[in-house]
Amino acid sequence: MSSDHRGAKVVTRRGLLHGFAGAAAASSLPVFPIPALAQGARFKVGFMLPYTGTLAKLGQSIDNGFRLYVEQKGGRLGGRQVAFAQVDDESKPETVPDNMSRLIGRDKVDVVVGSVHSGVAMAMVKVARDTRAMLIIPNAGANDATGLLCAPNIFRTSFSNWQPNFPMGKVMYEAGHRNVATVTWRYTAGQEMVGGFKEGFSKMGGKIVEDLVLPFPEVEFQALITRLTTLKPDAVFAFFAGGGAVRFVKDYEAAGLKRSIPLYGPGFLTDGTIEAQGPAADGIRTTLHYADNLDNPANKAFLAAFKKRVGQEGNIYAVQGFDTAALLDIGLGATGGDWAARDAVITAMEGAKIDSPRGPLSFSRAHNPIQNIYLREARKGRNALVSIAQEAVTDPALGCRLGA
Ligand code: PHB
C-alpha cells in the first residue's frame, strides 16, 4: 500500500509500471521513463454552460464564480492544479450528446460541470448515468436529477425546482392573496417551479385562477399580460430567468400591472437581472436560497472579491459556481488529490459542510443542497433580505434510493 493516500487503481498502475521497468532492466529492453502519475497531472474541469442565448449571463456568472474560487486557492483544487475545457450548450438539450462526448472523450475531463437549463441537465444526467462520469449541476433544478434519477456520481450545488418555490405558497397566502395566476415558460423548470409553488399555496387553502405558459425562450409577453389584466387575480407568480426575466418584469411594469396585481416568483426573476430591470423590479418579492445583503462574513468576502475580479455585482449563479468549486475542493482534498479514489471522494462530498455566501450548505442523501430559503424584496438594484421563509429546506427527492 502506498503512503501517499492513493486509491487501489493508481497503486496497481504504479505496481505495473515498476514491474515493467524491472522486467525491462532484467532484459535488454530499453527502460522508458515512468509517465507522470495521475496525481501530478492537472485536474480537468469541463464546463457545459450556456454562453449564448437568453441564459448566457447566468452561465457566465457560474463560470466566473467557479474560477474565482480556484484563483483564491492558487489555481488548485484539493492541492491539484486545475485546467479547464468549456462548451456552449446554448440551452438546447439536443446539443448534449455531442458536447458530452467532446468533454469526456476528446478533452478527457475529470468532472463535468453543467448546466443552467433543466432540459439540458436531464440529458446530461442520462449520459452521466450511462458513462459514470462525475457530474456536478451548478444550477438547473430538474427535480428528477436528485430524485428518480439520482446517482452516486451526480451532485447538485444549486436547488431542486421544488425547493425555493414550495415556501412561496405560505408567503403569498400570508400576504393575503387567495386567487393567484401563474405564468412561465413551457418546459421542465417552468412546470416544476409552478408545481412547487402550487403545492405550498394549495396546502394553505389558496386557489389558482389560471396557469399561463409560452414556449422557452420566447419573450412575446403581450398576450399573456392582456390575459392577466382580464383575469384580475390577487397576485401573479412568475418564473422567467436571464434575458426573458428582464423583459417580462419591464413589460409587466410598462402595462401598469405592478401596482394593481403584485408580482412574485422564485428569485431567478430578479437575480442576475436586477441591474438591467432597473426601477421596474422595485417591490417584487421573491424566494430563493440567497439574498444580496446576507449578513455573513463569507457573503461579504465573496461579493467584494467577485466585484474586484469580474467588475460586476455577484448573484446566486456566481455563488453556485463558487460553491461547486468548494465542493470539488473538499472531495479532492480528502484523498490528497486522488480523483481515482472515487468512493472516498464521494463520501467526502456527501459529508461536506460549506460556509457558503448563501449561509450553511450541506447535502441530502440524494446529493441535493439542504439550505435556507429567504424571502427577498427588490429595492434599488438589490435583492434585499426580508426574512427566512423556511429554514434548512430539503427536497423530498421522490424516487431516489441513494442512502436509503
Ligand atoms: C432551469 O431550467 O432549471 C433554470 C433555468 C434558469 C434559472 C433557474 C432554473 O434561473
mmCIF file of C-alpha atoms and ligand atoms in Angstrom:
data_model
loop_
_atom_site.group_PDB
_atom_site.id
_atom_site.type_symbol
_atom_site.label_atom_id
_atom_site.label_comp_id
_atom_site.label_asym_id
_atom_site.label_seq_id
_atom_site.Cartn_x
_atom_site.Cartn_y
_atom_site.Cartn_z
ATOM 1 C CA MET A 1 0.000 0.000 0.000
ATOM 2 C CA SER A 2 1.363 3.422 -0.859
ATOM 3 C CA SER A 3 1.921 6.072 1.793
ATOM 4 C CA ASP A 4 0.518 8.926 -0.247
ATOM 5 C CA HIS A 5 -3.215 8.185 0.054
ATOM 6 C CA ARG A 6 -3.585 6.740 -3.385
ATOM 7 C CA GLY A 7 -6.548 4.593 -4.267
ATOM 8 C CA ALA A 8 -6.186 0.972 -5.305
ATOM 9 C CA LYS A 9 -6.398 1.793 -9.017
ATOM 10 C CA VAL A 10 -3.324 4.015 -9.012
ATOM 11 C CA VAL A 11 -1.375 1.692 -6.734
ATOM 12 C CA THR A 12 -1.999 -1.103 -9.200
ATOM 13 C CA ARG A 13 -0.862 1.100 -12.059
ATOM 14 C CA ARG A 14 2.297 2.117 -10.236
ATOM 15 C CA GLY A 15 2.953 -1.519 -9.419
ATOM 16 C CA LEU A 16 2.555 -2.394 -13.075
ATOM 17 C CA LEU A 17 4.919 0.381 -14.118
ATOM 18 C CA HIS A 18 7.530 -0.707 -11.615
ATOM 19 C CA GLY A 19 7.071 -4.271 -12.717
ATOM 20 C CA PHE A 20 7.529 -3.231 -16.316
ATOM 21 C CA ALA A 21 10.690 -1.219 -15.541
ATOM 22 C CA GLY A 22 12.071 -4.139 -13.555
ATOM 23 C CA ALA A 23 11.375 -6.565 -16.358
ATOM 24 C CA ALA A 24 12.934 -4.165 -18.833
ATOM 25 C CA ALA A 25 16.093 -3.808 -16.721
ATOM 26 C CA ALA A 26 16.444 -7.567 -16.428
ATOM 27 C CA SER A 27 16.217 -7.998 -20.171
ATOM 28 C CA SER A 28 17.772 -5.956 -22.950
ATOM 29 C CA LEU A 29 14.579 -3.867 -23.441
ATOM 30 C CA PRO A 30 15.103 -0.087 -23.186
ATOM 31 C CA VAL A 31 13.803 1.442 -19.933
ATOM 32 C CA PHE A 32 11.185 4.060 -20.679
ATOM 33 C CA PRO A 33 10.710 6.933 -18.273
ATOM 34 C CA ILE A 34 7.747 6.294 -15.980
ATOM 35 C CA PRO A 35 4.965 8.612 -17.106
ATOM 36 C CA ALA A 36 3.599 11.214 -14.701
ATOM 37 C CA LEU A 37 1.151 9.585 -12.320
ATOM 38 C CA ALA A 38 -2.407 10.838 -12.168
ATOM 39 C CA GLN A 39 -1.814 12.962 -9.095
ATOM 40 C CA GLY A 40 0.835 15.118 -10.756
ATOM 41 C CA ALA A 41 -1.417 15.777 -13.730
ATOM 42 C CA ARG A 42 -3.799 18.704 -13.806
ATOM 43 C CA PHE A 43 -7.338 18.202 -12.561
ATOM 44 C CA LYS A 44 -9.524 18.914 -15.571
ATOM 45 C CA VAL A 45 -12.894 20.607 -15.223
ATOM 46 C CA GLY A 46 -15.291 20.653 -18.185
ATOM 47 C CA PHE A 47 -17.908 23.415 -18.209
ATOM 48 C CA MET A 48 -21.072 22.768 -20.178
ATOM 49 C CA LEU A 49 -22.941 26.051 -19.831
ATOM 50 C CA PRO A 50 -24.990 28.468 -21.922
ATOM 51 C CA TYR A 51 -22.523 31.072 -23.174
ATOM 52 C CA THR A 52 -25.038 32.376 -25.729
ATOM 53 C CA GLY A 53 -28.810 32.918 -25.681
ATOM 54 C CA THR A 54 -31.256 34.152 -23.038
ATOM 55 C CA LEU A 55 -29.466 32.319 -20.165
ATOM 56 C CA ALA A 56 -25.923 33.335 -21.215
ATOM 57 C CA LYS A 57 -25.295 35.761 -18.377
ATOM 58 C CA LEU A 58 -26.231 33.051 -15.874
ATOM 59 C CA GLY A 59 -23.769 30.582 -17.395
ATOM 60 C CA GLN A 60 -21.034 33.206 -17.448
ATOM 61 C CA SER A 61 -21.685 34.031 -13.779
ATOM 62 C CA ILE A 62 -21.293 30.355 -12.813
ATOM 63 C CA ASP A 63 -18.050 30.166 -14.796
ATOM 64 C CA ASN A 64 -16.747 33.359 -13.120
ATOM 65 C CA GLY A 65 -17.739 32.208 -9.626
ATOM 66 C CA PHE A 66 -16.010 28.847 -10.100
ATOM 67 C CA ARG A 67 -12.816 30.408 -11.426
ATOM 68 C CA LEU A 68 -12.800 32.948 -8.580
ATOM 69 C CA TYR A 69 -12.718 30.125 -6.025
ATOM 70 C CA VAL A 70 -9.905 28.336 -7.873
ATOM 71 C CA GLU A 71 -7.891 31.553 -8.101
ATOM 72 C CA GLN A 72 -8.310 32.093 -4.375
ATOM 73 C CA LYS A 73 -6.773 28.644 -3.886
ATOM 74 C CA GLY A 74 -3.733 29.486 -6.008
ATOM 75 C CA GLY A 75 -5.120 27.791 -9.125
ATOM 76 C CA ARG A 76 -5.670 24.495 -7.309
ATOM 77 C CA LEU A 77 -8.448 22.231 -6.075
ATOM 78 C CA GLY A 78 -7.576 19.620 -3.457
ATOM 79 C CA GLY A 79 -3.950 20.584 -3.980
ATOM 80 C CA ARG A 80 -4.018 19.870 -7.751
ATOM 81 C CA GLN A 81 -3.511 22.444 -10.456
ATOM 82 C CA VAL A 82 -6.723 22.936 -12.403
ATOM 83 C CA ALA A 83 -7.212 23.041 -16.175
ATOM 84 C CA PHE A 84 -10.452 23.958 -17.934
ATOM 85 C CA ALA A 85 -12.383 22.954 -21.024
ATOM 86 C CA GLN A 86 -15.700 24.506 -21.994
ATOM 87 C CA VAL A 87 -18.577 24.060 -24.417
ATOM 88 C CA ASP A 88 -21.615 26.250 -25.109
ATOM 89 C CA ASP A 89 -24.840 24.253 -24.694
ATOM 90 C CA GLU A 90 -26.977 27.177 -25.954
ATOM 91 C CA SER A 91 -29.706 25.973 -23.537
ATOM 92 C CA LYS A 92 -30.586 23.329 -26.161
ATOM 93 C CA PRO A 93 -30.934 19.732 -24.918
ATOM 94 C CA GLU A 94 -30.138 18.364 -28.382
ATOM 95 C CA THR A 95 -26.555 19.676 -28.130
ATOM 96 C CA VAL A 96 -25.834 17.443 -25.120
ATOM 97 C CA PRO A 97 -24.726 14.101 -26.633
ATOM 98 C CA ASP A 98 -22.080 15.736 -28.856
ATOM 99 C CA ASN A 99 -20.907 18.125 -26.152
ATOM 100 C CA MET A 100 -20.644 15.356 -23.566
ATOM 101 C CA SER A 101 -18.541 13.194 -25.844
ATOM 102 C CA ARG A 102 -16.389 16.215 -26.663
ATOM 103 C CA LEU A 103 -15.702 16.887 -22.968
ATOM 104 C CA ILE A 104 -15.366 13.296 -21.802
ATOM 105 C CA GLY A 105 -13.930 11.630 -24.916
ATOM 106 C CA ARG A 106 -11.814 14.354 -26.511
ATOM 107 C CA ASP A 107 -10.884 16.655 -23.626
ATOM 108 C CA LYS A 108 -10.750 13.834 -21.050
ATOM 109 C CA VAL A 109 -12.169 15.985 -18.272
ATOM 110 C CA ASP A 110 -12.332 14.581 -14.735
ATOM 111 C CA VAL A 111 -15.665 16.227 -13.962
ATOM 112 C CA VAL A 112 -18.402 17.855 -15.997
ATOM 113 C CA VAL A 113 -19.961 20.993 -14.505
ATOM 114 C CA GLY A 114 -23.327 21.936 -16.047
ATOM 115 C CA SER A 115 -25.805 23.249 -16.739
ATOM 116 C CA VAL A 116 -28.312 26.082 -16.259
ATOM 117 C CA HIS A 117 -31.332 24.765 -18.197
ATOM 118 C CA SER A 118 -33.307 21.806 -16.782
ATOM 119 C CA GLY A 119 -33.787 20.096 -20.155
ATOM 120 C CA VAL A 120 -30.058 20.263 -20.844
ATOM 121 C CA ALA A 121 -29.277 18.946 -17.362
ATOM 122 C CA MET A 122 -31.655 15.994 -17.777
ATOM 123 C CA ALA A 123 -29.903 14.982 -20.993
ATOM 124 C CA MET A 124 -26.554 15.294 -19.162
ATOM 125 C CA VAL A 125 -27.843 13.163 -16.285
ATOM 126 C CA LYS A 126 -28.693 10.380 -18.735
ATOM 127 C CA VAL A 127 -25.159 10.389 -20.168
ATOM 128 C CA ALA A 128 -23.601 10.599 -16.686
ATOM 129 C CA ARG A 129 -25.634 7.585 -15.541
ATOM 130 C CA ASP A 130 -24.575 5.593 -18.627
ATOM 131 C CA THR A 131 -20.885 6.533 -18.544
ATOM 132 C CA ARG A 132 -20.488 7.005 -14.766
ATOM 133 C CA ALA A 133 -18.795 10.343 -15.473
ATOM 134 C CA MET A 134 -18.795 12.685 -12.480
ATOM 135 C CA LEU A 135 -21.354 15.447 -12.944
ATOM 136 C CA ILE A 136 -21.986 18.475 -10.769
ATOM 137 C CA ILE A 137 -25.027 20.558 -11.600
ATOM 138 C CA PRO A 138 -24.351 24.213 -10.699
ATOM 139 C CA ASN A 139 -27.864 25.497 -11.466
ATOM 140 C CA ALA A 140 -30.527 23.504 -13.334
ATOM 141 C CA GLY A 141 -33.288 22.498 -10.936
ATOM 142 C CA ALA A 142 -34.874 19.466 -12.702
ATOM 143 C CA ASN A 143 -36.346 17.585 -9.731
ATOM 144 C CA ASP A 144 -35.505 14.132 -11.100
ATOM 145 C CA ALA A 145 -31.746 14.841 -11.241
ATOM 146 C CA THR A 146 -31.663 14.374 -7.474
ATOM 147 C CA GLY A 147 -34.893 12.369 -7.357
ATOM 148 C CA LEU A 148 -35.864 9.442 -9.539
ATOM 149 C CA LEU A 149 -32.572 9.645 -11.490
ATOM 150 C CA CYS A 150 -30.235 10.318 -8.555
ATOM 151 C CA ALA A 151 -26.875 8.529 -8.727
ATOM 152 C CA PRO A 152 -23.633 8.318 -6.730
ATOM 153 C CA ASN A 153 -21.730 10.258 -9.430
ATOM 154 C CA ILE A 154 -24.262 13.125 -9.686
ATOM 155 C CA PHE A 155 -24.286 16.091 -7.281
ATOM 156 C CA ARG A 156 -26.109 19.401 -7.384
ATOM 157 C CA THR A 157 -24.880 22.593 -5.704
ATOM 158 C CA SER A 158 -27.898 24.738 -6.572
ATOM 159 C CA PHE A 159 -31.504 23.709 -5.782
ATOM 160 C CA SER A 160 -34.317 21.472 -6.986
ATOM 161 C CA ASN A 161 -37.102 23.299 -8.805
ATOM 162 C CA TRP A 162 -39.452 22.430 -5.946
ATOM 163 C CA GLN A 163 -37.145 23.854 -3.284
ATOM 164 C CA PRO A 164 -37.319 27.678 -3.488
ATOM 165 C CA ASN A 165 -40.951 27.626 -4.642
ATOM 166 C CA PHE A 166 -42.781 25.496 -2.082
ATOM 167 C CA PRO A 167 -42.138 28.097 0.690
ATOM 168 C CA MET A 168 -43.610 30.833 -1.534
ATOM 169 C CA GLY A 169 -47.085 29.288 -1.136
ATOM 170 C CA LYS A 170 -47.162 30.232 2.536
ATOM 171 C CA VAL A 171 -45.581 33.643 1.913
ATOM 172 C CA MET A 172 -48.231 34.656 -0.627
ATOM 173 C CA TYR A 173 -51.128 33.241 1.393
ATOM 174 C CA GLU A 174 -49.978 35.080 4.498
ATOM 175 C CA ALA A 175 -49.702 38.276 2.440
ATOM 176 C CA GLY A 176 -53.464 37.918 1.957
ATOM 177 C CA HIS A 177 -53.570 36.574 -1.588
ATOM 178 C CA ARG A 178 -56.194 33.906 -2.210
ATOM 179 C CA ASN A 179 -56.580 33.780 -6.025
ATOM 180 C CA VAL A 180 -53.316 33.656 -7.937
ATOM 181 C CA ALA A 181 -52.436 33.251 -11.629
ATOM 182 C CA THR A 182 -49.140 31.663 -12.678
ATOM 183 C CA VAL A 183 -47.067 32.406 -15.766
ATOM 184 C CA THR A 184 -43.914 30.732 -17.047
ATOM 185 C CA TRP A 185 -42.110 29.095 -19.955
ATOM 186 C CA ARG A 186 -43.455 25.708 -21.001
ATOM 187 C CA TYR A 187 -40.580 23.377 -20.089
ATOM 188 C CA THR A 188 -39.406 21.245 -17.162
ATOM 189 C CA ALA A 189 -38.238 24.068 -14.906
ATOM 190 C CA GLY A 190 -41.331 26.201 -15.507
ATOM 191 C CA GLN A 191 -43.706 23.327 -14.777
ATOM 192 C CA GLU A 192 -41.817 22.163 -11.712
ATOM 193 C CA MET A 193 -41.365 25.621 -10.187
ATOM 194 C CA VAL A 194 -45.046 26.407 -10.626
ATOM 195 C CA GLY A 195 -45.770 22.902 -9.248
ATOM 196 C CA GLY A 196 -43.724 23.533 -6.083
ATOM 197 C CA PHE A 197 -45.453 26.874 -5.522
ATOM 198 C CA LYS A 198 -48.920 25.395 -6.101
ATOM 199 C CA GLU A 199 -48.255 22.596 -3.626
ATOM 200 C CA GLY A 200 -47.380 25.118 -0.911
ATOM 201 C CA PHE A 201 -50.188 27.540 -1.820
ATOM 202 C CA SER A 202 -52.991 24.974 -2.069
ATOM 203 C CA LYS A 203 -51.893 23.418 1.221
ATOM 204 C CA MET A 204 -52.658 26.792 2.816
ATOM 205 C CA GLY A 205 -56.060 26.963 1.078
ATOM 206 C CA GLY A 206 -55.138 29.234 -1.849
ATOM 207 C CA LYS A 207 -56.672 28.880 -5.335
ATOM 208 C CA ILE A 208 -55.040 29.005 -8.760
ATOM 209 C CA VAL A 209 -57.077 31.093 -11.207
ATOM 210 C CA GLU A 210 -55.148 30.106 -14.359
ATOM 211 C CA ASP A 211 -51.769 28.773 -15.452
ATOM 212 C CA LEU A 212 -50.366 30.719 -18.419
ATOM 213 C CA VAL A 213 -47.431 29.474 -20.495
ATOM 214 C CA LEU A 214 -45.366 30.290 -23.567
ATOM 215 C CA PRO A 215 -42.592 28.275 -25.228
ATOM 216 C CA PHE A 216 -38.998 28.618 -23.972
ATOM 217 C CA PRO A 217 -37.230 31.005 -24.661
ATOM 218 C CA GLU A 218 -39.908 33.252 -26.228
ATOM 219 C CA VAL A 219 -40.374 36.758 -24.885
ATOM 220 C CA GLU A 220 -43.570 37.898 -26.599
ATOM 221 C CA PHE A 221 -45.427 38.537 -23.345
ATOM 222 C CA GLN A 222 -48.157 40.936 -24.511
ATOM 223 C CA ALA A 223 -50.933 38.350 -24.980
ATOM 224 C CA LEU A 224 -50.259 36.880 -21.531
ATOM 225 C CA ILE A 225 -50.242 40.303 -19.924
ATOM 226 C CA THR A 226 -53.551 41.151 -21.588
ATOM 227 C CA ARG A 227 -54.994 37.893 -20.228
ATOM 228 C CA LEU A 228 -53.764 38.748 -16.707
ATOM 229 C CA THR A 229 -55.452 42.131 -16.977
ATOM 230 C CA THR A 230 -58.742 40.367 -17.767
ATOM 231 C CA LEU A 231 -58.364 37.719 -15.048
ATOM 232 C CA LYS A 232 -57.563 40.249 -12.303
ATOM 233 C CA PRO A 233 -56.058 37.748 -9.854
ATOM 234 C CA ASP A 234 -54.995 38.921 -6.369
ATOM 235 C CA ALA A 235 -51.366 38.365 -7.400
ATOM 236 C CA VAL A 236 -49.174 36.737 -10.067
ATOM 237 C CA PHE A 237 -46.497 34.065 -9.558
ATOM 238 C CA ALA A 238 -43.976 34.088 -12.427
ATOM 239 C CA PHE A 239 -40.831 32.152 -13.323
ATOM 240 C CA PHE A 240 -38.569 33.529 -16.023
ATOM 241 C CA ALA A 241 -34.793 33.913 -15.944
ATOM 242 C CA GLY A 242 -31.955 35.770 -17.653
ATOM 243 C CA GLY A 243 -32.895 37.912 -20.640
ATOM 244 C CA GLY A 244 -36.506 36.650 -20.513
ATOM 245 C CA ALA A 245 -36.903 37.801 -16.911
ATOM 246 C CA VAL A 246 -35.548 41.255 -17.746
ATOM 247 C CA ARG A 247 -38.115 41.629 -20.497
ATOM 248 C CA PHE A 248 -41.078 40.204 -18.519
ATOM 249 C CA VAL A 249 -40.521 42.441 -15.494
ATOM 250 C CA LYS A 250 -40.210 45.512 -17.715
ATOM 251 C CA ASP A 251 -43.292 44.626 -19.769
ATOM 252 C CA TYR A 252 -45.331 43.936 -16.611
ATOM 253 C CA GLU A 253 -44.433 47.328 -15.207
ATOM 254 C CA ALA A 254 -44.989 49.082 -18.551
ATOM 255 C CA ALA A 255 -48.512 47.597 -18.734
ATOM 256 C CA GLY A 256 -49.238 49.282 -15.393
ATOM 257 C CA LEU A 257 -49.948 45.980 -13.607
ATOM 258 C CA LYS A 258 -47.332 46.065 -10.876
ATOM 259 C CA ARG A 259 -49.368 48.239 -8.515
ATOM 260 C CA SER A 260 -52.743 46.568 -9.007
ATOM 261 C CA ILE A 261 -51.554 42.927 -9.217
ATOM 262 C CA PRO A 262 -48.398 42.307 -7.155
ATOM 263 C CA LEU A 263 -45.777 40.194 -8.864
ATOM 264 C CA TYR A 264 -43.976 37.324 -7.072
ATOM 265 C CA GLY A 265 -41.797 34.427 -8.139
ATOM 266 C CA PRO A 266 -38.677 32.419 -7.406
ATOM 267 C CA GLY A 267 -35.629 34.666 -7.026
ATOM 268 C CA PHE A 268 -34.480 33.855 -10.567
ATOM 269 C CA LEU A 269 -36.959 36.507 -11.698
ATOM 270 C CA THR A 270 -34.712 39.255 -10.323
ATOM 271 C CA ASP A 271 -31.295 37.630 -9.642
ATOM 272 C CA GLY A 272 -28.528 38.443 -12.102
ATOM 273 C CA THR A 273 -31.132 40.546 -13.921
ATOM 274 C CA ILE A 274 -31.975 43.299 -11.421
ATOM 275 C CA GLU A 275 -29.494 45.838 -12.785
ATOM 276 C CA ALA A 276 -30.938 45.538 -16.288
ATOM 277 C CA GLN A 277 -34.510 45.677 -14.951
ATOM 278 C CA GLY A 278 -33.893 48.975 -13.157
ATOM 279 C CA PRO A 279 -36.811 50.524 -11.230
ATOM 280 C CA ALA A 280 -39.265 48.091 -12.906
ATOM 281 C CA ALA A 281 -38.085 45.451 -10.410
ATOM 282 C CA ASP A 282 -38.602 47.563 -7.272
ATOM 283 C CA GLY A 283 -41.047 45.963 -4.844
ATOM 284 C CA ILE A 284 -41.053 42.478 -6.414
ATOM 285 C CA ARG A 285 -40.905 39.806 -3.713
ATOM 286 C CA THR A 286 -39.207 36.515 -4.432
ATOM 287 C CA THR A 287 -37.994 33.423 -2.583
ATOM 288 C CA LEU A 288 -34.514 31.980 -3.117
ATOM 289 C CA HIS A 289 -31.558 30.376 -1.359
ATOM 290 C CA TYR A 290 -29.735 33.721 -1.438
ATOM 291 C CA ALA A 291 -30.125 37.454 -0.818
ATOM 292 C CA ASP A 292 -27.549 40.084 -1.778
ATOM 293 C CA ASN A 293 -27.174 41.502 1.719
ATOM 294 C CA LEU A 294 -26.986 38.273 3.728
ATOM 295 C CA ASP A 295 -25.029 39.369 6.738
ATOM 296 C CA ASN A 296 -22.370 36.686 6.973
ATOM 297 C CA PRO A 297 -18.593 37.039 6.512
ATOM 298 C CA ALA A 298 -18.499 34.520 3.638
ATOM 299 C CA ASN A 299 -21.006 36.576 1.635
ATOM 300 C CA LYS A 300 -19.274 39.884 2.259
ATOM 301 C CA ALA A 301 -15.896 38.479 1.249
ATOM 302 C CA PHE A 302 -17.397 36.764 -1.817
ATOM 303 C CA LEU A 303 -19.199 39.869 -3.102
ATOM 304 C CA ALA A 304 -16.119 42.058 -2.674
ATOM 305 C CA ALA A 305 -13.838 39.533 -4.414
ATOM 306 C CA PHE A 306 -16.314 38.923 -7.253
ATOM 307 C CA LYS A 307 -16.676 42.650 -7.885
ATOM 308 C CA LYS A 308 -12.910 43.035 -7.944
ATOM 309 C CA ARG A 309 -12.350 40.128 -10.325
ATOM 310 C CA VAL A 310 -15.327 40.468 -12.660
ATOM 311 C CA GLY A 311 -16.318 44.105 -12.288
ATOM 312 C CA GLN A 312 -19.953 43.140 -11.667
ATOM 313 C CA GLU A 313 -22.198 42.541 -8.684
ATOM 314 C CA GLY A 314 -22.355 38.921 -7.551
ATOM 315 C CA ASN A 315 -25.569 36.908 -7.858
ATOM 316 C CA ILE A 316 -26.864 33.447 -6.991
ATOM 317 C CA TYR A 317 -25.399 31.875 -10.137
ATOM 318 C CA ALA A 318 -21.928 33.117 -9.237
ATOM 319 C CA VAL A 319 -22.409 31.781 -5.701
ATOM 320 C CA GLN A 320 -23.393 28.377 -7.092
ATOM 321 C CA GLY A 321 -20.280 28.305 -9.306
ATOM 322 C CA PHE A 322 -18.123 29.274 -6.330
ATOM 323 C CA ASP A 323 -19.689 26.543 -4.159
ATOM 324 C CA THR A 324 -19.276 23.940 -6.914
ATOM 325 C CA ALA A 325 -15.529 24.539 -6.783
ATOM 326 C CA ALA A 326 -15.653 24.400 -2.972
ATOM 327 C CA LEU A 327 -17.365 21.005 -3.108
ATOM 328 C CA LEU A 328 -14.754 19.620 -5.515
ATOM 329 C CA ASP A 329 -12.009 21.035 -3.300
ATOM 330 C CA ILE A 330 -13.433 19.064 -0.378
ATOM 331 C CA GLY A 331 -13.778 15.834 -2.392
ATOM 332 C CA LEU A 332 -10.298 16.015 -3.891
ATOM 333 C CA GLY A 333 -8.730 17.301 -0.688
ATOM 334 C CA ALA A 334 -9.994 14.256 1.218
ATOM 335 C CA THR A 335 -7.928 11.914 -0.968
ATOM 336 C CA GLY A 336 -4.799 14.049 -1.252
ATOM 337 C CA GLY A 337 -5.785 14.908 -4.824
ATOM 338 C CA ASP A 338 -6.531 11.365 -5.945
ATOM 339 C CA TRP A 339 -9.675 11.626 -8.061
ATOM 340 C CA ALA A 340 -9.464 7.917 -8.895
ATOM 341 C CA ALA A 341 -10.291 7.101 -5.275
ATOM 342 C CA ARG A 342 -13.880 7.686 -6.299
ATOM 343 C CA ASP A 343 -15.682 6.217 -3.284
ATOM 344 C CA ALA A 344 -13.659 8.308 -0.855
ATOM 345 C CA VAL A 345 -14.210 11.436 -2.964
ATOM 346 C CA ILE A 346 -17.964 10.855 -2.994
ATOM 347 C CA THR A 347 -18.114 10.122 0.740
ATOM 348 C CA ALA A 348 -16.270 13.370 1.468
ATOM 349 C CA MET A 349 -18.580 15.354 -0.810
ATOM 350 C CA GLU A 350 -21.656 13.783 0.783
ATOM 351 C CA GLY A 351 -20.435 14.924 4.193
ATOM 352 C CA ALA A 352 -19.404 18.428 3.059
ATOM 353 C CA LYS A 353 -20.466 21.345 5.234
ATOM 354 C CA ILE A 354 -19.804 24.525 3.313
ATOM 355 C CA ASP A 355 -19.758 28.001 4.808
ATOM 356 C CA SER A 356 -21.380 29.398 1.673
ATOM 357 C CA PRO A 357 -22.193 33.030 0.875
ATOM 358 C CA ARG A 358 -25.810 31.750 0.888
ATOM 359 C CA GLY A 359 -25.458 30.569 4.528
ATOM 360 C CA PRO A 360 -24.949 26.996 5.765
ATOM 361 C CA LEU A 361 -24.840 24.468 2.918
ATOM 362 C CA SER A 362 -24.894 20.685 3.314
ATOM 363 C CA PHE A 363 -26.169 17.843 1.155
ATOM 364 C CA SER A 364 -29.097 15.435 1.342
ATOM 365 C CA ARG A 365 -28.745 11.687 0.769
ATOM 366 C CA ALA A 366 -29.861 12.455 -2.835
ATOM 367 C CA HIS A 367 -26.889 14.872 -3.267
ATOM 368 C CA ASN A 368 -29.069 17.998 -3.368
ATOM 369 C CA PRO A 369 -28.444 21.038 -1.139
ATOM 370 C CA ILE A 370 -30.080 21.454 2.250
ATOM 371 C CA GLN A 371 -30.346 25.224 2.633
ATOM 372 C CA ASN A 372 -32.368 28.168 3.887
ATOM 373 C CA ILE A 373 -34.904 29.735 1.570
ATOM 374 C CA TYR A 374 -35.072 33.505 2.003
ATOM 375 C CA LEU A 375 -37.842 35.974 1.232
ATOM 376 C CA ARG A 376 -36.338 38.971 -0.581
ATOM 377 C CA GLU A 377 -37.615 42.253 -1.973
ATOM 378 C CA ALA A 378 -36.096 44.056 -4.929
ATOM 379 C CA ARG A 379 -35.028 47.518 -3.787
ATOM 380 C CA LYS A 380 -32.893 49.895 -5.833
ATOM 381 C CA GLY A 381 -30.906 47.243 -7.644
ATOM 382 C CA ARG A 382 -30.551 44.860 -4.706
ATOM 383 C CA ASN A 383 -32.396 41.686 -3.756
ATOM 384 C CA ALA A 384 -32.716 42.628 -0.107
ATOM 385 C CA LEU A 385 -33.402 40.136 2.658
ATOM 386 C CA VAL A 386 -36.871 40.373 4.219
ATOM 387 C CA SER A 387 -36.889 37.185 6.323
ATOM 388 C CA ILE A 388 -36.087 33.476 6.265
ATOM 389 C CA ALA A 389 -39.122 31.988 4.510
ATOM 390 C CA GLN A 390 -38.166 28.451 5.567
ATOM 391 C CA GLU A 391 -35.041 27.192 7.285
ATOM 392 C CA ALA A 392 -32.898 24.231 6.124
ATOM 393 C CA VAL A 393 -35.233 23.167 3.301
ATOM 394 C CA THR A 394 -34.665 19.640 1.912
ATOM 395 C CA ASP A 395 -36.137 18.453 -1.360
ATOM 396 C CA PRO A 396 -38.361 15.357 -0.922
ATOM 397 C CA ALA A 397 -36.187 13.531 -3.524
ATOM 398 C CA LEU A 398 -39.083 11.390 -4.696
ATOM 399 C CA GLY A 399 -37.970 8.057 -6.120
ATOM 400 C CA CYS A 400 -34.309 8.377 -5.039
ATOM 401 C CA ARG A 401 -32.950 5.255 -3.422
ATOM 402 C CA LEU A 402 -29.465 6.561 -2.624
ATOM 403 C CA GLY A 403 -28.605 6.146 1.031
ATOM 404 C CA ALA A 404 -31.988 4.502 1.654
HETATM 405 C C1 PHB B 1 -33.729 25.624 -15.138
HETATM 406 O O1 PHB B 1 -34.013 25.415 -16.328
HETATM 407 O O2 PHB B 1 -33.670 24.697 -14.296
HETATM 408 C C2 PHB B 1 -33.452 27.005 -14.674
HETATM 409 C C3 PHB B 1 -33.067 27.984 -15.575
HETATM 410 C C4 PHB B 1 -32.788 29.264 -15.120
HETATM 411 C C5 PHB B 1 -32.899 29.555 -13.782
HETATM 412 C C6 PHB B 1 -33.279 28.590 -12.867
HETATM 413 C C7 PHB B 1 -33.561 27.309 -13.333
HETATM 414 O O3 PHB B 1 -32.629 30.774 -13.349
#
